[in-house]
Amino acid sequence: MSATARAQPNIALIKYWGNRNDAMRLPEADSTAMTLDSPSVTVTAEHSEILNVRSFGEDGKEKILTEKDTARFGKHIDLMKNYFLHLNAEEALPCSLSLTIRSGIPSAVGIASSSAVFAAVARAVAGLVEDIIPLTDTQVSILARLGSGSAARSIFSGFAALRAGGGSRIDASFGQQIADVDHWLLHDVIIAPSTAEKKVGSTEGHALAHTSPFFEARLAAIRMRRLKECVEAILRKDFELLQRVSEEDCMDMHKVMETSTPALHYLSEETHRIVSEIKDLRQKEHVPVLYTMDAGPTVHLFCPDEGYLKVLAYARKQEEKGCRVFDARAGEGAKLVRTKKPITV
Ligand code: PMV
């Protein structure tokens, strides 16, 4: 039997950075994000005696996975098995998996490819085990979180949160929808200044968050104010509030990254140039637009319809400077595309 699922990345507005338990990806604080409509990743999962992962890039060519990449899928499967044990459904995932990943996302350019990959893996696995244990979206988001914390949010369409929860149970933290895709049509015009692979991935980065002297203050700000403001901004479609709180949170996350030991510098000169030009555009032409960056130099420009054409025109000009541009908007959560069952006679 096999199951195929498709998922898109999500881009955080209140960023997830730092865990209370790194092995289980239990975050310190809640985060929020918008799920995109593109680019997509498709994953086919099949039961297998041993782990087997094949990955095809946006050009359709097979990618050579590093040992570290393959090991990450192995760890994810072990954690998913623990979760099924916790659900008294050990038989759901008896051995390992054979995974075929077809990605339309250039890896490591800051389009949160791992959020889409692990959301698609989780949805495919849910399809694979549905006759043994049908899972709710919340449970699928827990499966996704075990591969990549942010992936828990890509299970849901539109706007979603990753709830940190409390304690150390495997199901303590989960994804939750804030508003559906039709609620508010925001665009994400993405400018990737460099397609160079990032040096330190977010899995290693999370583990360093606690070494920054600004980390505790960051957690307090999210818990006491930012999260509430962000959810309110989404529910009320208050773009000004969303801009203020998400930019504040993004720059605060980068301050934590840059002051951790060792320091992590993800933003490039190009990032700072684009951010400053966007601030100018906003001020001079009153274009509603906000910027946000994850663990890389890529700039995400969120805007409502009113700002879209001007923001896109700005982005297209950056292509002449060697940047890659992606034109995305709020989209659907991870979906099961098909399941193939063995023919029984
Ligand atoms: O899900 P991870 O482990 O790839 O961490 C995501 C980290 C950020 O992209 C920087 C922030 C976020 O909330 O997506």
Coordinates of C-alpha atoms and ligand atoms in Angstrom, one line a residue:
M1 CA 0.0 0.0 0.0
S2 CA 1.2 3.6 -0.6
A3 CA -0.2 7.0 0.2
T4 CA 0.7 10.3 -1.5
A5 CA 0.3 13.7 0.0
R6 CA 1.0 17.3 -1.1
A7 CA 1.9 20.2 1.1
Q8 CA 3.1 23.8 0.8
P9 CA 5.5 25.8 3.1
N10 CA 4.3 28.2 5.7
I11 CA 6.0 31.4 6.6
A12 CA 6.0 32.5 10.2
L13 CA 4.7 35.9 11.4
I14 CA 5.6 35.1 15.1
K15 CA 8.7 33.0 14.7
Y16 CA 9.4 29.7 16.4
W17 CA 13.0 29.7 17.7
G18 CA 14.2 27.5 20.5
N19 CA 12.8 24.4 22.1
R20 CA 12.2 23.2 25.7
N21 CA 13.0 19.7 24.4
D22 CA 15.1 19.6 21.2
A23 CA 14.8 15.8 20.6
M24 CA 11.0 16.0 20.6
R25 CA 10.8 19.4 19.0
L26 CA 8.7 20.8 21.9
P27 CA 8.9 24.6 21.4
E28 CA 9.4 27.2 24.1
A29 CA 6.7 29.5 22.8
D30 CA 3.7 29.6 20.4
S31 CA 4.3 30.7 16.8
T32 CA 2.0 31.8 14.0
A33 CA 2.2 31.6 10.2
M34 CA 0.5 31.8 6.9
T35 CA 0.5 28.6 4.7
L36 CA 1.4 29.4 1.1
D37 CA -0.4 28.1 -2.1
S38 CA 3.0 27.3 -3.8
P39 CA 5.6 25.9 -4.4
S40 CA 4.5 22.4 -3.4
V41 CA 6.1 19.2 -2.3
T42 CA 4.6 15.7 -3.0
V43 CA 5.6 12.8 -0.8
T44 CA 4.7 9.1 -1.4
A45 CA 5.0 6.8 1.6
E46 CA 5.1 3.0 1.7
H47 CA 5.7 0.6 4.4
S48 CA 9.2 -0.9 4.1
E49 CA 11.5 -3.1 6.1
I50 CA 14.3 -0.6 5.9
L51 CA 14.4 3.2 5.5
N52 CA 14.6 4.3 1.9
V53 CA 14.4 7.9 0.9
R54 CA 14.5 9.2 -2.7
S55 CA 14.3 12.9 -3.3
F56 CA 13.8 14.7 -6.6
G57 CA 14.4 18.5 -7.0
E58 CA 12.5 21.2 -8.8
D59 CA 14.3 20.3 -12.0
G60 CA 13.0 16.7 -11.7
K61 CA 16.5 15.3 -11.1
E62 CA 17.2 13.0 -8.2
K63 CA 19.1 14.7 -5.4
I64 CA 21.9 12.9 -3.6
L65 CA 20.9 13.0 0.0
T66 CA 23.6 13.5 2.7
E67 CA 23.8 10.9 5.5
K68 CA 22.6 13.7 7.8
D69 CA 19.5 14.3 5.6
T70 CA 18.6 10.6 5.6
A71 CA 19.3 10.2 9.3
R72 CA 16.7 13.0 9.9
F73 CA 14.0 11.0 8.2
G74 CA 15.1 7.9 10.2
K75 CA 14.7 9.9 13.5
H76 CA 11.4 11.3 12.3
I77 CA 10.1 7.7 11.7
D78 CA 11.3 6.6 15.2
L79 CA 9.5 9.5 16.8
M80 CA 6.3 8.8 14.8
K81 CA 6.5 5.2 16.0
N82 CA 6.7 6.5 19.6
Y83 CA 3.7 8.6 18.9
F84 CA 1.7 5.6 17.5
L85 CA 2.7 3.7 20.6
H86 CA 1.4 6.5 22.7
L87 CA -1.9 6.2 20.8
N88 CA -2.0 2.5 21.4
A89 CA -1.6 1.8 17.7
E90 CA 1.9 0.4 17.6
E91 CA 1.0 -1.8 14.6
A92 CA 0.3 1.4 12.4
L93 CA 4.0 1.8 11.6
P94 CA 5.5 -1.7 12.1
C95 CA 8.9 -1.2 10.4
S96 CA 10.2 1.7 8.5
L97 CA 9.2 3.6 5.4
S98 CA 10.1 4.1 1.8
L99 CA 9.6 7.8 1.0
T100 CA 9.7 9.4 -2.4
I101 CA 9.9 13.2 -2.3
R102 CA 9.2 15.4 -5.3
S103 CA 9.9 19.0 -4.4
G104 CA 9.1 22.1 -6.3
I105 CA 11.0 24.1 -3.8
P106 CA 14.6 25.0 -4.1
S107 CA 16.1 23.7 -0.9
A108 CA 17.6 26.0 1.7
V109 CA 16.8 29.4 0.1
G110 CA 14.5 30.4 2.9
I111 CA 11.2 29.1 1.6
A112 CA 10.7 26.8 4.6
S113 CA 11.1 23.7 2.5
S114 CA 11.3 21.5 5.6
S115 CA 7.9 22.7 6.7
A116 CA 6.3 21.4 3.5
V117 CA 8.3 18.2 3.3
F118 CA 7.5 17.1 6.8
A119 CA 3.8 18.2 6.5
A120 CA 3.6 16.1 3.4
V121 CA 5.3 13.1 5.1
A122 CA 2.9 13.4 8.0
R123 CA -0.2 13.6 5.8
A124 CA 1.0 10.7 3.6
V125 CA 1.7 8.6 6.7
A126 CA -1.8 9.4 8.1
G127 CA -3.2 8.2 4.7
L128 CA -1.1 5.0 5.0
V129 CA -2.4 4.1 8.5
E130 CA -6.0 5.4 8.2
D131 CA -7.5 1.9 8.2
I132 CA -5.7 1.1 11.5
I133 CA -6.0 4.5 13.2
P134 CA -7.8 7.5 11.6
L135 CA -6.0 10.6 12.7
T136 CA -7.5 14.1 13.3
D137 CA -5.7 17.1 11.8
T138 CA -4.3 17.9 15.3
Q139 CA -2.8 14.4 15.4
V140 CA -1.4 14.8 11.9
S141 CA 0.1 18.1 13.0
I142 CA 1.9 16.3 15.8
L143 CA 3.3 13.8 13.4
A144 CA 4.5 16.7 11.3
R145 CA 6.0 18.5 14.3
L146 CA 8.2 15.5 15.1
G147 CA 10.0 16.0 11.8
S148 CA 10.1 19.9 11.8
G149 CA 8.4 22.1 14.3
S150 CA 7.1 24.5 11.7
A151 CA 5.6 21.7 9.6
A152 CA 2.8 21.3 12.2
R153 CA 1.4 24.7 10.8
S154 CA 1.4 23.5 7.1
I155 CA -1.2 20.9 7.9
F156 CA -3.7 23.8 8.0
S157 CA -4.9 26.1 5.3
G158 CA -4.7 29.9 5.7
F159 CA -3.3 31.0 9.1
A160 CA -2.2 28.6 11.8
A161 CA -0.4 28.5 15.1
L162 CA 2.1 26.0 16.6
R163 CA 0.9 25.8 20.2
A164 CA 3.8 25.1 22.5
G165 CA 1.7 23.5 25.2
G166 CA 3.4 22.5 28.5
G167 CA 5.3 19.5 29.9
S168 CA 7.2 16.8 28.0
R169 CA 4.6 14.5 26.6
I170 CA 5.1 13.8 22.9
D171 CA 1.7 15.3 22.1
A172 CA 2.1 18.4 24.2
S173 CA 2.6 20.7 21.3
F174 CA 0.5 20.8 18.2
G175 CA -0.7 22.9 15.2
Q176 CA -4.0 24.8 15.3
Q177 CA -5.8 26.8 12.6
I178 CA -6.4 30.5 13.3
A179 CA -8.4 31.4 10.2
D180 CA -9.1 29.6 6.9
V181 CA -7.6 30.6 3.6
D182 CA -10.7 32.5 2.4
H183 CA -10.6 34.7 5.5
W184 CA -7.9 37.1 4.3
L185 CA -6.1 36.9 0.9
L186 CA -2.6 38.0 1.6
H187 CA 0.2 37.7 -0.9
D188 CA 3.8 36.6 -0.1
V189 CA 6.1 38.0 -2.8
I190 CA 9.4 36.2 -2.1
I191 CA 12.8 37.6 -3.0
A192 CA 15.7 35.1 -2.6
P193 CA 18.9 37.1 -3.0
S194 CA 21.2 34.1 -2.9
T195 CA 20.5 30.4 -3.5
A196 CA 23.6 29.3 -1.5
E197 CA 22.8 26.6 1.1
K198 CA 22.7 28.0 4.6
K199 CA 25.5 27.0 6.9
V200 CA 23.6 26.2 10.1
G201 CA 20.2 24.6 9.7
S202 CA 17.3 25.5 12.0
T203 CA 17.5 22.1 13.9
E204 CA 21.0 23.0 15.1
G205 CA 20.0 26.7 15.5
H206 CA 17.1 26.0 17.9
A207 CA 19.5 24.3 20.3
L208 CA 21.6 27.5 20.5
A209 CA 18.7 29.9 21.2
H210 CA 19.1 29.6 25.0
T211 CA 22.7 30.9 24.8
S212 CA 21.5 34.4 23.8
P213 CA 21.2 36.9 26.6
F214 CA 18.0 38.2 24.8
F215 CA 16.2 34.8 24.6
E216 CA 14.2 35.1 27.9
A217 CA 13.0 38.6 27.0
R218 CA 11.9 37.3 23.6
L219 CA 9.9 34.5 25.2
A220 CA 8.3 36.9 27.6
A221 CA 7.3 39.4 24.8
I222 CA 5.7 36.6 22.7
R223 CA 3.9 35.1 25.7
M224 CA 2.7 38.4 27.1
R225 CA 1.8 40.4 24.1
R226 CA 3.0 39.6 20.6
L227 CA 1.1 36.3 20.1
K228 CA -2.1 37.9 21.1
E229 CA -1.6 40.9 18.9
C230 CA -0.7 38.8 15.9
V231 CA -3.8 36.5 16.3
E232 CA -6.0 39.6 16.8
A233 CA -4.4 41.3 13.7
I234 CA -5.2 38.2 11.6
L235 CA -8.8 37.8 12.9
R236 CA -9.5 41.6 12.5
K237 CA -7.6 41.7 9.2
D238 CA -5.7 44.6 10.6
F239 CA -2.6 44.8 8.3
E240 CA -1.0 47.7 10.2
L241 CA -1.0 45.8 13.4
L242 CA 0.2 42.6 11.7
Q243 CA 3.1 44.6 10.1
R244 CA 4.2 46.1 13.4
V245 CA 4.1 42.9 15.4
S246 CA 5.6 40.6 12.8
E247 CA 8.5 42.9 11.9
E248 CA 9.2 43.4 15.6
D249 CA 9.2 39.7 16.1
C250 CA 11.3 38.9 13.1
M251 CA 14.0 41.3 14.0
D252 CA 13.9 40.1 17.6
M253 CA 14.5 36.5 16.4
H254 CA 17.5 37.6 14.4
K255 CA 18.9 39.5 17.4
V256 CA 18.7 36.3 19.4
M257 CA 20.4 34.4 16.5
E258 CA 23.1 37.0 16.2
T259 CA 23.9 37.0 19.9
S260 CA 23.9 33.3 20.5
T261 CA 27.1 31.3 21.0
P262 CA 28.2 30.6 18.3
A263 CA 26.5 33.6 16.6
L264 CA 24.2 32.9 13.6
H265 CA 24.1 35.5 10.9
Y266 CA 21.4 34.6 8.4
L267 CA 20.7 38.0 6.9
S268 CA 23.0 39.3 4.1
E269 CA 23.8 42.8 2.9
E270 CA 21.2 42.1 0.1
T271 CA 18.6 41.4 2.8
H272 CA 19.3 44.7 4.5
R273 CA 19.2 46.6 1.2
I274 CA 15.8 45.1 0.3
V275 CA 14.4 45.8 3.7
S276 CA 15.5 49.4 3.6
E277 CA 14.1 49.9 0.1
I278 CA 10.8 48.3 1.2
K279 CA 10.6 50.7 4.1
D280 CA 11.1 53.6 1.6
L281 CA 8.4 52.3 -0.7
R282 CA 6.0 52.0 2.3
Q283 CA 6.7 55.5 3.5
K284 CA 6.8 57.4 0.2
E285 CA 4.1 55.5 -1.7
H286 CA 2.0 54.3 1.3
V287 CA 2.2 50.7 0.0
P288 CA 0.8 48.3 2.6
V289 CA 3.6 45.7 2.8
L290 CA 5.5 43.9 5.6
Y291 CA 8.8 42.1 5.5
T292 CA 9.9 38.9 7.3
M293 CA 12.9 36.7 7.1
D294 CA 13.5 33.1 8.4
A295 CA 16.8 31.4 8.9
G296 CA 18.2 32.7 5.6
P297 CA 18.7 35.9 3.6
T298 CA 15.4 35.5 1.7
V299 CA 12.9 38.3 2.2
H300 CA 9.1 37.6 2.3
L301 CA 7.0 40.5 1.4
F302 CA 3.4 40.1 2.7
C303 CA 0.8 42.4 1.3
P304 CA -2.9 42.7 0.8
D305 CA -4.3 43.1 -2.8
E306 CA -3.9 46.9 -2.6
G307 CA -0.2 46.7 -2.3
Y308 CA 0.4 43.6 -4.5
L309 CA 1.2 45.1 -7.9
K310 CA 3.6 47.6 -6.6
V311 CA 5.4 45.0 -4.5
L312 CA 5.6 42.6 -7.4
A313 CA 7.0 45.3 -9.7
Y314 CA 9.6 46.0 -7.1
A315 CA 10.5 42.3 -6.8
R316 CA 10.7 41.9 -10.6
K317 CA 13.4 44.6 -10.6
Q318 CA 15.4 42.5 -8.2
E319 CA 15.6 39.7 -10.7
E320 CA 17.8 41.9 -12.8
K321 CA 20.2 42.0 -9.8
G322 CA 20.4 38.2 -9.7
C323 CA 17.6 37.5 -7.2
R324 CA 15.0 34.8 -7.6
V325 CA 11.4 35.8 -7.2
F326 CA 8.4 33.6 -6.1
D327 CA 4.9 34.9 -6.2
A328 CA 2.8 33.1 -3.6
R329 CA -0.3 33.8 -1.5
A330 CA -2.3 32.2 1.3
G331 CA -3.0 28.6 0.4
E332 CA -4.3 25.2 1.4
G333 CA -3.0 22.9 4.1
A334 CA -1.4 19.5 3.4
K335 CA -3.7 17.2 1.5
L336 CA -3.8 13.5 0.8
V337 CA -3.7 13.1 -3.0
R338 CA -4.2 9.3 -3.3
T339 CA -3.8 6.0 -1.6
K340 CA -3.1 2.8 -3.5
K341 CA -4.2 -0.4 -1.8
P342 CA -3.0 -3.8 -2.8
I343 CA -5.6 -5.7 -4.7
T344 CA -7.0 -8.6 -2.6
V345 CA -8.6 -11.6 -4.2
Ligands
PMV1 O1 10.7 24.0 11.8 P1 12.1 24.3 11.9 O2 12.9 23.5 12.8 O3 12.7 24.4 10.5 O4 12.3 25.8 12.4 C1 11.7 26.9 11.8 C2 12.4 28.2 12.2 C3 12.0 29.4 11.4 O5 11.7 29.2 10.1 C4 13.2 30.4 11.5 C5 10.9 30.1 12.1 C6 9.5 29.6 11.9 O6 8.7 29.7 12.8 O7 9.2 29.0 10.8

